PDB file of C-alpha atoms in Angstrom:
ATOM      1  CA  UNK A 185     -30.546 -11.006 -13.668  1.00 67.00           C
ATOM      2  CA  UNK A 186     -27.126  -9.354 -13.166  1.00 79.00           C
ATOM      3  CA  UNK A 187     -26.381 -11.380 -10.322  1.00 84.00           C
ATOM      4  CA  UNK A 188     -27.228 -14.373 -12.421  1.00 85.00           C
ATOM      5  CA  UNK A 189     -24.734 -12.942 -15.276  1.00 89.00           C
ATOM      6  CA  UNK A 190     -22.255 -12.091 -12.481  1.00 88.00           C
ATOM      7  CA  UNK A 191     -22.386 -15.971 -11.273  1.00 86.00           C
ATOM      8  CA  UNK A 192     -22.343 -17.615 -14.869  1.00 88.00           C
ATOM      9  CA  UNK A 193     -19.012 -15.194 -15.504  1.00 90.00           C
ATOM     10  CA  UNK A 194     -17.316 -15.476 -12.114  1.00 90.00           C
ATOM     11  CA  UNK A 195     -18.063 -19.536 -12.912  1.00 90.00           C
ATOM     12  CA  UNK A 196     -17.114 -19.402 -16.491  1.00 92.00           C
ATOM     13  CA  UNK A 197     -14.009 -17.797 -15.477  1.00 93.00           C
ATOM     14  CA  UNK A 198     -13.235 -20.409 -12.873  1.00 93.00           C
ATOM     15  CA  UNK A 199     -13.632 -23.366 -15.198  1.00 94.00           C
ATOM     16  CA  UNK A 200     -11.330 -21.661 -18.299  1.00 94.00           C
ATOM     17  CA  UNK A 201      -8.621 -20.649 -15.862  1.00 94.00           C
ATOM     18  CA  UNK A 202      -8.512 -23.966 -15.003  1.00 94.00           C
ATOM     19  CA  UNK A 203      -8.141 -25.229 -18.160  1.00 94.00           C
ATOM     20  CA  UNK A 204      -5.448 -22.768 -19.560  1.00 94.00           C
ATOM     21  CA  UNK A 205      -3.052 -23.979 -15.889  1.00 93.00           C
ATOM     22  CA  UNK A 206      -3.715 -26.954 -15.262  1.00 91.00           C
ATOM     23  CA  UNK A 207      -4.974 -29.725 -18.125  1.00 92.00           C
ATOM     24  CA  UNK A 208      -4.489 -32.352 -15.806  1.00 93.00           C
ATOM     25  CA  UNK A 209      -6.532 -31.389 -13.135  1.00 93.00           C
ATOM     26  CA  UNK A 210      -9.464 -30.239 -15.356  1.00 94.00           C
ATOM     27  CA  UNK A 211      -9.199 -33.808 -16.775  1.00 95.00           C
ATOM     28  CA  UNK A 212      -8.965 -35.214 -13.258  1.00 95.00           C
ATOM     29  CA  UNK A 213     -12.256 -32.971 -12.093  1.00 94.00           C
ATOM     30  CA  UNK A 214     -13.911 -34.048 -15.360  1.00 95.00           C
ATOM     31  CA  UNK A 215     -13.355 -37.860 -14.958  1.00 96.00           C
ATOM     32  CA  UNK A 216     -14.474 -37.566 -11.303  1.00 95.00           C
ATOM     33  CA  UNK A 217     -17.459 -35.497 -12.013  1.00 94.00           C
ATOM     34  CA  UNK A 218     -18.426 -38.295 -14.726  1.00 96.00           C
ATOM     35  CA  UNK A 219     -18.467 -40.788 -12.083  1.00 96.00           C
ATOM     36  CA  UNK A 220     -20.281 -38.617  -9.741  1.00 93.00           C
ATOM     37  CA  UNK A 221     -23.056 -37.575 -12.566  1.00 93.00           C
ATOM     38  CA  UNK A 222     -23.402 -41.622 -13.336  1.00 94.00           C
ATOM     39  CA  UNK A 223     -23.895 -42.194  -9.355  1.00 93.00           C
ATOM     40  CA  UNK A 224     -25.928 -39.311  -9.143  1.00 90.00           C
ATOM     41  CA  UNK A 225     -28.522 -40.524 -11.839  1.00 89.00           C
ATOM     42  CA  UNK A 226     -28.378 -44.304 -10.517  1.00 90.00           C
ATOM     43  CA  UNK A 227     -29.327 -42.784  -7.219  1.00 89.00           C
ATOM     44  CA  UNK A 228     -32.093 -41.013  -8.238  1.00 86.00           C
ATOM     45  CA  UNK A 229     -33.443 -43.772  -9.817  1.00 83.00           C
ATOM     46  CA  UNK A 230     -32.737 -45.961  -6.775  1.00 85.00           C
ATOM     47  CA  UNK A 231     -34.256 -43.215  -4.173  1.00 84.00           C
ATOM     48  CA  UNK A 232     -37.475 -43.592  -6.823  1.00 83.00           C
ATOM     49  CA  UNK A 233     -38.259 -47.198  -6.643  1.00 80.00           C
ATOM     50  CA  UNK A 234     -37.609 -46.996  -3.106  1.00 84.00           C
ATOM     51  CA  UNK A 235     -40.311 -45.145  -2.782  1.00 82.00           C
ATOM     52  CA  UNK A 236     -43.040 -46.544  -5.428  1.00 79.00           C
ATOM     53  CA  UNK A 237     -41.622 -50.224  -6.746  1.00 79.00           C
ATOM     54  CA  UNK A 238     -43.800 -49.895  -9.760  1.00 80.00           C
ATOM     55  CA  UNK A 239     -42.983 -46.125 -10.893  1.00 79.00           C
ATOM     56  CA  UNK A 240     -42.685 -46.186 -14.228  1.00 80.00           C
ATOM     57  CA  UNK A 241     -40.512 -43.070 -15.587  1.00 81.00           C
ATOM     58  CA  UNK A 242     -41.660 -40.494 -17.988  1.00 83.00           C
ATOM     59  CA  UNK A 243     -40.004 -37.870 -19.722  1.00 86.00           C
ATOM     60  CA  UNK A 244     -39.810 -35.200 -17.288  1.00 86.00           C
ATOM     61  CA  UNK A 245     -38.413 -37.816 -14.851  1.00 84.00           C
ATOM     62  CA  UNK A 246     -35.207 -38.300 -16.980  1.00 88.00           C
ATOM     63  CA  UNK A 247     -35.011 -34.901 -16.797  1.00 89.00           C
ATOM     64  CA  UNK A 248     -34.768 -34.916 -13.710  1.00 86.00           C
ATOM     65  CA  UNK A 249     -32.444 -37.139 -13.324  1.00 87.00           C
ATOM     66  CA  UNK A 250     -30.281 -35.266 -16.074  1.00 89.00           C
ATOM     67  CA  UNK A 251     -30.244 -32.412 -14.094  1.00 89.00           C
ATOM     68  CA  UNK A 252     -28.917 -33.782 -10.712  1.00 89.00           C
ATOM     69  CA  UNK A 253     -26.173 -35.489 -12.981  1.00 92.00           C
ATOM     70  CA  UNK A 254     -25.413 -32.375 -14.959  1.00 92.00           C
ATOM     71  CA  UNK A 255     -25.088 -30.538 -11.341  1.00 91.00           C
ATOM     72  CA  UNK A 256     -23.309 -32.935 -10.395  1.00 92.00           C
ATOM     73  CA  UNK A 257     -20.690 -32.941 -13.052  1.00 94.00           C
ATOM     74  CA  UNK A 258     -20.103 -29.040 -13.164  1.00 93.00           C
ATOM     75  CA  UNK A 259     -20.123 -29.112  -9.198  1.00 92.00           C
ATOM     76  CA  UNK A 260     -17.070 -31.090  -9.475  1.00 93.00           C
ATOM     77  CA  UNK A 261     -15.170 -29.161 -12.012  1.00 94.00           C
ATOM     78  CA  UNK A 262     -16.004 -26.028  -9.773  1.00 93.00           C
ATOM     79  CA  UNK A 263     -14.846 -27.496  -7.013  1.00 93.00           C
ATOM     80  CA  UNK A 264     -11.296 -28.064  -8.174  1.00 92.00           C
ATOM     81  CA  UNK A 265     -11.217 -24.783 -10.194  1.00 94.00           C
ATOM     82  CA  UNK A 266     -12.185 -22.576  -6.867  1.00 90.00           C
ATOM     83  CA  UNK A 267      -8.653 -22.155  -5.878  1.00 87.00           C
ATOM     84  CA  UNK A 268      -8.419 -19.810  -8.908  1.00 90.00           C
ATOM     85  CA  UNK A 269     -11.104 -17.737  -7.643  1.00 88.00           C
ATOM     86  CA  UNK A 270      -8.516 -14.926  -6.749  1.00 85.00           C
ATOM     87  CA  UNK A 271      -6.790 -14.903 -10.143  1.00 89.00           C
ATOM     88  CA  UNK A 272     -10.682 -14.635 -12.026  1.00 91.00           C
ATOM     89  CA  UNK A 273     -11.141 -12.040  -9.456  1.00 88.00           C
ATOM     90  CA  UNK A 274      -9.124 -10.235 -10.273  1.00 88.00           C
ATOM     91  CA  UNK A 275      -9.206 -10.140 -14.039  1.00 90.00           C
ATOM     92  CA  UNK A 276     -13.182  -9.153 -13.216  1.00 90.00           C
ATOM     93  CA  UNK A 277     -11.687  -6.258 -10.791  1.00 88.00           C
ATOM     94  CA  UNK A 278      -9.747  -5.049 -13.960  1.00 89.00           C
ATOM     95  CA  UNK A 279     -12.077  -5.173 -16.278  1.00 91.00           C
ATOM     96  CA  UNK A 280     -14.958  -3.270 -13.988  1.00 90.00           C
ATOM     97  CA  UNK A 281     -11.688  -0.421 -14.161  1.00 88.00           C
ATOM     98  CA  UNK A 282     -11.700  -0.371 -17.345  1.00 89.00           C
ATOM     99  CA  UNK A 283     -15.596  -0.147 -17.740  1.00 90.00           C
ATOM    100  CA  UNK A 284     -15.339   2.902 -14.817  1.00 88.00           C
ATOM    101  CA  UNK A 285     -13.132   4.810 -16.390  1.00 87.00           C
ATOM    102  CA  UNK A 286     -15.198   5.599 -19.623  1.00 89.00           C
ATOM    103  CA  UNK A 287     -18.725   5.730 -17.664  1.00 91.00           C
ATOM    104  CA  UNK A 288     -18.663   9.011 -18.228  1.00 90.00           C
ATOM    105  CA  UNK A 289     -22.904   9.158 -16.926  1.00 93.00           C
ATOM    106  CA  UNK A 290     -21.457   7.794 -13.612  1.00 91.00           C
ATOM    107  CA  UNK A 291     -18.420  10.493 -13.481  1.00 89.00           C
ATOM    108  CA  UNK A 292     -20.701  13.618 -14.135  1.00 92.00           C
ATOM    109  CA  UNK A 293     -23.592  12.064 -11.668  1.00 93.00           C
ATOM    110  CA  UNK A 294     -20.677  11.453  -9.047  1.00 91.00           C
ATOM    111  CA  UNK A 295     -19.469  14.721  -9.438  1.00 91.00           C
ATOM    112  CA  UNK A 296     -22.635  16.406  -8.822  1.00 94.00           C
ATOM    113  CA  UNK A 297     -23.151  14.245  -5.713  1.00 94.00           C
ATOM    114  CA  UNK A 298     -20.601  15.281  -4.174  1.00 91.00           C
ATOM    115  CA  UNK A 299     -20.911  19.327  -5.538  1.00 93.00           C
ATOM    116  CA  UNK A 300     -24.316  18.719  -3.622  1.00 95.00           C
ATOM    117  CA  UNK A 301     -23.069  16.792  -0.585  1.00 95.00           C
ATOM    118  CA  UNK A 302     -20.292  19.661   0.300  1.00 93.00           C
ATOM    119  CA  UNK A 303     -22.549  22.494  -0.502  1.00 94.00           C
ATOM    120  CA  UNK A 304     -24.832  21.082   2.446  1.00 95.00           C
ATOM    121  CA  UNK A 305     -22.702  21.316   4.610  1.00 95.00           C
ATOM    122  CA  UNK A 306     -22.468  24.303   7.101  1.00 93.00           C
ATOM    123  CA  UNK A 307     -20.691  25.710  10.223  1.00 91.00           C
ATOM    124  CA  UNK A 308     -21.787  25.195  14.041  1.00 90.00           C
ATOM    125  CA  UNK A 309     -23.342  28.812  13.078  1.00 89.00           C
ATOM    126  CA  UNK A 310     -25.288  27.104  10.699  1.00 89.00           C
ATOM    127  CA  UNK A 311     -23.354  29.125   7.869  1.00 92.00           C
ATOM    128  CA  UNK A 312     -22.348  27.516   4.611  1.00 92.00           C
ATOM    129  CA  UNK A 313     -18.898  25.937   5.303  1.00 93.00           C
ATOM    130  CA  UNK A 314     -17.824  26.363   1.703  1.00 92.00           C
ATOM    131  CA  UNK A 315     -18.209  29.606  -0.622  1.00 91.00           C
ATOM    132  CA  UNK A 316     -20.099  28.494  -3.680  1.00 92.00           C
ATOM    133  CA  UNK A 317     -20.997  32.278  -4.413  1.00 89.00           C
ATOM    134  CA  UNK A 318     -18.862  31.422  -7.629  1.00 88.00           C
ATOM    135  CA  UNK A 319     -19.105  27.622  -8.302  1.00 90.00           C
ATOM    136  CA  UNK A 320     -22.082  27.182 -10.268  1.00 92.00           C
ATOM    137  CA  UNK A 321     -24.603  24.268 -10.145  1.00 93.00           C
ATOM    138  CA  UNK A 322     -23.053  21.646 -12.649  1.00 92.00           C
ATOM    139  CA  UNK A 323     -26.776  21.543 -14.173  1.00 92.00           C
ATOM    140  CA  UNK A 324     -26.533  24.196 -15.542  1.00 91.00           C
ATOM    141  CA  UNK A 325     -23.949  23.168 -17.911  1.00 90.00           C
ATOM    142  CA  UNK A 326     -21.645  25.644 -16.904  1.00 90.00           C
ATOM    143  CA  UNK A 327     -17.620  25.245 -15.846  1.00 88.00           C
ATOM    144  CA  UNK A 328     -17.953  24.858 -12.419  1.00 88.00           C
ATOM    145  CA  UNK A 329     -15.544  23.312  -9.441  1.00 87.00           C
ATOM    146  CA  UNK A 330     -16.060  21.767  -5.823  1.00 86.00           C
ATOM    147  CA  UNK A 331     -14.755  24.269  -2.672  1.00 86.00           C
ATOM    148  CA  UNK A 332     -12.698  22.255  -0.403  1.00 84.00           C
ATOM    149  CA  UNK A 333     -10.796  24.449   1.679  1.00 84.00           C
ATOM    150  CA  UNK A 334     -11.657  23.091   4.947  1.00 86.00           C
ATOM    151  CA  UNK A 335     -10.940  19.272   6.189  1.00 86.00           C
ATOM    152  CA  UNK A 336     -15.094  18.768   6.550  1.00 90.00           C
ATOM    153  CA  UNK A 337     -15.461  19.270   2.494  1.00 88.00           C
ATOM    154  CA  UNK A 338     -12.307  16.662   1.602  1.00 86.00           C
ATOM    155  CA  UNK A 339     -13.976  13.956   3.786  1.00 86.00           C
ATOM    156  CA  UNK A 340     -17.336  14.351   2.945  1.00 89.00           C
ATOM    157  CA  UNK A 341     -15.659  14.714  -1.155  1.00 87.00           C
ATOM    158  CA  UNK A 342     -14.000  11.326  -0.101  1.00 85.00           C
ATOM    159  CA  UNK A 343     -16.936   9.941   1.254  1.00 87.00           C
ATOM    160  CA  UNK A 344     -19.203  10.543  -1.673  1.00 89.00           C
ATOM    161  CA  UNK A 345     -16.233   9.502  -4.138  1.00 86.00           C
ATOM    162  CA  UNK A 346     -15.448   5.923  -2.093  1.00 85.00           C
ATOM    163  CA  UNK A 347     -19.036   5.388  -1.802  1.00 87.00           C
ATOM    164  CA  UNK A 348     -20.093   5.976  -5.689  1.00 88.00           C
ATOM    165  CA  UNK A 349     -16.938   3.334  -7.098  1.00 87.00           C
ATOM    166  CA  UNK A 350     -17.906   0.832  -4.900  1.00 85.00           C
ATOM    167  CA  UNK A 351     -21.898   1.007  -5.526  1.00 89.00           C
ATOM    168  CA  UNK A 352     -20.560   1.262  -9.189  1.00 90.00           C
ATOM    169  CA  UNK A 353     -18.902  -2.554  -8.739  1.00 88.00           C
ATOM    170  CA  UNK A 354     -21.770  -3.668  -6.618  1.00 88.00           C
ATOM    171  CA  UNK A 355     -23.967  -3.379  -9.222  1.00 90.00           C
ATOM    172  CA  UNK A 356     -21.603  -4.169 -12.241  1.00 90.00           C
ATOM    173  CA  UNK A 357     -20.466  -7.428 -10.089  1.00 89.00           C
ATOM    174  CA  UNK A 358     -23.386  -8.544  -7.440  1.00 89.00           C
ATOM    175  CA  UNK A 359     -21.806 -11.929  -6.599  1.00 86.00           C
ATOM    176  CA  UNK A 360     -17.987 -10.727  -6.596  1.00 83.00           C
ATOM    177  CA  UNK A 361     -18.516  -8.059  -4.120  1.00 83.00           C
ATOM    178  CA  UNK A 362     -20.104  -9.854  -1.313  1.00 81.00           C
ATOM    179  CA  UNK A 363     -17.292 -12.542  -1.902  1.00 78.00           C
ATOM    180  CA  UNK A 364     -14.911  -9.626  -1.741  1.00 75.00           C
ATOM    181  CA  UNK A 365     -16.800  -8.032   1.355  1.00 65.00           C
ATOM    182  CA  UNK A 366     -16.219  -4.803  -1.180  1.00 57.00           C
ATOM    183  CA  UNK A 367     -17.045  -1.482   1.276  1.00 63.00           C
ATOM    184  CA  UNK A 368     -16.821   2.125   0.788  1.00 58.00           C
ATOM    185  CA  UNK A 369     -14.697   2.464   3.812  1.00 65.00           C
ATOM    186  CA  UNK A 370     -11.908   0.246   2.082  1.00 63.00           C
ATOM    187  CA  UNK A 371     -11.241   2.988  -0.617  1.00 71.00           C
ATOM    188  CA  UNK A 372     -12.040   6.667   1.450  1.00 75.00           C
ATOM    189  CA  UNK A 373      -8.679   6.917   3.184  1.00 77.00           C
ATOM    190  CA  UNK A 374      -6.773   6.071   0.047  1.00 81.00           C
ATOM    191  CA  UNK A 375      -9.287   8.821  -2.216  1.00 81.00           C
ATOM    192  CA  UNK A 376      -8.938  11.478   1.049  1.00 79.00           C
ATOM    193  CA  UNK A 377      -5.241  11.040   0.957  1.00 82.00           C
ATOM    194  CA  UNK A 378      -5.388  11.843  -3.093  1.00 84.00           C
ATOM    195  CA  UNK A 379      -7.377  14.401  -2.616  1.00 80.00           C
ATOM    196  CA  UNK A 380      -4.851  16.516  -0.940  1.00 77.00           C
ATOM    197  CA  UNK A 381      -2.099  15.547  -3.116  1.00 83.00           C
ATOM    198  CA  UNK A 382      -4.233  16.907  -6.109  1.00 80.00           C
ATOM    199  CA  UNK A 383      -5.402  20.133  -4.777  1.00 74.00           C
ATOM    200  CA  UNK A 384      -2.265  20.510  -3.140  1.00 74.00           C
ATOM    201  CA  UNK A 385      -0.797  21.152  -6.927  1.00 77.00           C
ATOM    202  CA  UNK A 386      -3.455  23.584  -7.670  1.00 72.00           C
ATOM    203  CA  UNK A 387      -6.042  21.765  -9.401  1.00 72.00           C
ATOM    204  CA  UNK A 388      -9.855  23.089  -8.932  1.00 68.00           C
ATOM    205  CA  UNK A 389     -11.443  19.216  -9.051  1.00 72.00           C
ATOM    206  CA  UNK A 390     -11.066  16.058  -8.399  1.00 77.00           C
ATOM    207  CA  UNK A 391     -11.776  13.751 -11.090  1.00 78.00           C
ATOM    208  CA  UNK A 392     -14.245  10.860 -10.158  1.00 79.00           C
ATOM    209  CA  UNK A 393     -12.388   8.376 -12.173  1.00 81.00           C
ATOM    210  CA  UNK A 394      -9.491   8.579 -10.061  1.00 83.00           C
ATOM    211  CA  UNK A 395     -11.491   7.804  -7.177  1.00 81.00           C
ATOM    212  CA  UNK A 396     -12.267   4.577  -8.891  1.00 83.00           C
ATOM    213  CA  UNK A 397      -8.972   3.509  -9.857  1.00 83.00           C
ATOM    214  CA  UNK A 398      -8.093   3.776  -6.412  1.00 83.00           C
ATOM    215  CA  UNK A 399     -11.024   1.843  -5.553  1.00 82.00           C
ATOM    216  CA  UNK A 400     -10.252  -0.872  -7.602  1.00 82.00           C
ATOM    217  CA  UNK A 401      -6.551  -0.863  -6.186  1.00 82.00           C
ATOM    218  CA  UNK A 402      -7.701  -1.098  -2.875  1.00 79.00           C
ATOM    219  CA  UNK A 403     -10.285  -3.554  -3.699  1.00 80.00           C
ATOM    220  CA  UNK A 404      -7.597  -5.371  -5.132  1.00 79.00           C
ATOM    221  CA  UNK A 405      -5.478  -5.376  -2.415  1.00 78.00           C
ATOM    222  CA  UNK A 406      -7.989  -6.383  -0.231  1.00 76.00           C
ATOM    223  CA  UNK A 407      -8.592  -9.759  -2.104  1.00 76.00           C
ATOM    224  CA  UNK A 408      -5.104 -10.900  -2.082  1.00 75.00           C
ATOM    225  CA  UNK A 409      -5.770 -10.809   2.204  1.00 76.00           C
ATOM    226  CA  UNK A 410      -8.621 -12.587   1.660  1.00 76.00           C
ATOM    227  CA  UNK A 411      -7.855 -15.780  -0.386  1.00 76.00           C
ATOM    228  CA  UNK A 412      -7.996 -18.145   1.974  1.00 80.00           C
ATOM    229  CA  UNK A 413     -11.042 -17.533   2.966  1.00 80.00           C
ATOM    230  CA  UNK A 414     -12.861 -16.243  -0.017  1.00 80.00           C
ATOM    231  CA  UNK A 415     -11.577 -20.318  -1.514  1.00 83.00           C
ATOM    232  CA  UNK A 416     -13.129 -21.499   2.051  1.00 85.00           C
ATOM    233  CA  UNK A 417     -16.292 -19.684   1.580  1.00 82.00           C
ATOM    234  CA  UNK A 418     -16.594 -20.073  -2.057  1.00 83.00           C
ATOM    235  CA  UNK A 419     -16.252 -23.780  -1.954  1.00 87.00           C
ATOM    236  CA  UNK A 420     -18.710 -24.226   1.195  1.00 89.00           C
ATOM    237  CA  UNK A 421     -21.496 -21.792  -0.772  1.00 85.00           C
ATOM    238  CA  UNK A 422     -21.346 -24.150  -3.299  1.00 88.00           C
ATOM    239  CA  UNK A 423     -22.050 -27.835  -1.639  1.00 91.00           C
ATOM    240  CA  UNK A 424     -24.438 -25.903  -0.199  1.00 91.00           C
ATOM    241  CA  UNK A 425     -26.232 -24.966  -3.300  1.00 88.00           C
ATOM    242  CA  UNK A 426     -24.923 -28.311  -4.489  1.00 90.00           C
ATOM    243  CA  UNK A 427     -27.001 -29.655  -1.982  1.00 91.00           C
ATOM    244  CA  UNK A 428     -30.345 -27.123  -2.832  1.00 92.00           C
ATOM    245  CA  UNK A 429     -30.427 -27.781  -6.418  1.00 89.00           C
ATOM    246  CA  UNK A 430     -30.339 -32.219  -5.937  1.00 89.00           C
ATOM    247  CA  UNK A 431     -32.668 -31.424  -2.927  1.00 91.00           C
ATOM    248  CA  UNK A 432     -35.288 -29.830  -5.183  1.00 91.00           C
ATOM    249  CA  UNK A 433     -34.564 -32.885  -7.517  1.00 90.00           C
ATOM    250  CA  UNK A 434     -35.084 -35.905  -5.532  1.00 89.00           C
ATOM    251  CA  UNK A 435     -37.840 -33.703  -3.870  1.00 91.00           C
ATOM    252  CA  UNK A 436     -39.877 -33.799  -7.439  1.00 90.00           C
ATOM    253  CA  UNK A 437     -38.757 -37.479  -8.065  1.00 88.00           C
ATOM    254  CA  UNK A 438     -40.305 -38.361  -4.623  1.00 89.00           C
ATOM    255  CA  UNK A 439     -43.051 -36.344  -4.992  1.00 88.00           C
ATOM    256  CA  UNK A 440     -43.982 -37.802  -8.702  1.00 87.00           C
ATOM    257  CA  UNK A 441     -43.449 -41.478  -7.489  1.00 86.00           C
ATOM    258  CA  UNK A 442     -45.602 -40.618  -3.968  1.00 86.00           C
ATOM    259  CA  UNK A 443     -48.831 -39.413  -6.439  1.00 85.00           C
ATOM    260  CA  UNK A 444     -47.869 -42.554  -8.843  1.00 80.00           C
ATOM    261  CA  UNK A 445     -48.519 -44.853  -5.941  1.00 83.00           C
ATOM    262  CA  UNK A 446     -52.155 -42.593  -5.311  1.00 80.00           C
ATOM    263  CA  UNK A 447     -52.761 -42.456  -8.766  1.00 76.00           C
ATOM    264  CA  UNK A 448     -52.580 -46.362  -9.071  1.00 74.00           C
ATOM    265  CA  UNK A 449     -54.618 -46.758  -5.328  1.00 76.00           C
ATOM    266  CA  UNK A 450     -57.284 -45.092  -6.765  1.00 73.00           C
ATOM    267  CA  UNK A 451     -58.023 -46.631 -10.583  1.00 64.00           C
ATOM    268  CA  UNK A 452     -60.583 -49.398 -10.306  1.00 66.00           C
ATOM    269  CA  UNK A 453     -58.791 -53.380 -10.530  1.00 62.00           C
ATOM    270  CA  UNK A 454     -58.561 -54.596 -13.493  1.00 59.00           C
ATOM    271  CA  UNK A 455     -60.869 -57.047 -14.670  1.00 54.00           C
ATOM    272  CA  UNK A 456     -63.557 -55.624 -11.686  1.00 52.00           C
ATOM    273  CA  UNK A 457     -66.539 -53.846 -12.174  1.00 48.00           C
TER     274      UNK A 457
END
């Protein structure tokens, strides 16, 4: 379902940047998809009686054919409005920011992560690494800090950090992160570098939200690299969906005008006995 909601808003996006630039175009794409939708029903009608010369249409046949012109006719406003894709990308990368920064559930969970991840780690001795002697669990609901004196602590801090933002936009944005290629490894050399600037000036934490901001800069950054291909890939994933979705159609019209034609072999002649 959140994929789903991530597509219909990464789409819905698409088409009303389109028509806030460029009126013409979305007027162009609309006039062409008409023409397509119109071809598109003729031709499932046509690819019906091909099959079964007497098929007489029902219903749930003109639906059918309504929804391989309907695809049709939002495939081709898509299709002009993918070059936009960056732009809607990154008001979505924005927004998701914005979201971040008062999750505070996903802060204090983050935070404890990574409390948990440094505590485990230990010395070639197979002594803790970090003193926690006086950093207390941050269950317990008590002021507390991470240890990071050594190297080992900031990246595995880093690590945790990096990891946690970008799960965090995986899930908040299914469909825009695999069209971003959105990793963990994108954001941990950015959040290490922080890391060191902010304990550098004597502060006891580091605050998860910051990791996220950078994150989303980084993410960011990464997309405006990618447009070419994210418009290349974008527009190829969806003729080839395109091509699923009037598949399954003319599969059903086929089918229906197939079991007409066994339907009609089987009832007695009329006028016999």
């Amino acid at each position: 379902m959140d994929a789903l909601l991530d597509l219909v808003s990464l789409l819905a996006g698409l088409i009303t940047e389109l028509w806030l630039n460029s009126r013409g175009e979305f007027f162009a794409a609309a006039a062409v998809g008409i023409i397509l939708a119109a071809f598109s029903w003729w031709l499932a009608y046509f690819v019906s009686f091909s099959f079964n010369r007497q098929f007489s249409f029902r219903p749930e046949h003109y639906f059918y054919c309504g929804v391989a012109a309907t695809v049709t006719f939002f495939f081709s406003i898509v299709f002009f409005a993918l070059h936009y894709t960056a732009d809607v990308a990154k008001v979505m990368v924005s927004a998701w920011e914005v979201g971040i920064q008062v999750d505070q559930p996903w802060a204090d969970d983050t935070f404890q992560r990574a409390y948990e991840g440094v505590r485990a780690l230990h010395t070639p001795m197979g002594k803790p690494l970090e003193d926690f002697s006086k950093r207390p669990d941050p269950k317990t609901g008590l002021p507390t800090s991470i240890p990071t004196t050594q190297e080992a602590s900031k990246l595995k801090a880093a690590d945790i950090y990096a990891e946690a933002a970008v799960t965090h936009f995986r899930i908040q944005h299914p469909v825009l992160s695999k069209i971003l290629w959105a990793r963990p490894k994108i954001a941990q050399d950015e959040i290490y570098a922080d890391m060191h600037r902010v304990f550098g000036a004597g502060s006891p934490n580091y605050d998860a939200k910051d990791a996220a901001r950078l994150a989303g800069g980084e993410i960011r950054r990464g997309l405006e690299q990618q447009v070419p291909r994210i418009v290349l890939l974008s527009r190829i994933a969806l003729v080839i969906a395109f091509l699923i979705v009037q598949g399954i159609t003319f599969f059903l019209l086929i089918h229906a005008a197939l079991a007409d034609i066994k339907v009609r072999r089987a009832a007695p002649p009329r006028g016999g006995r």
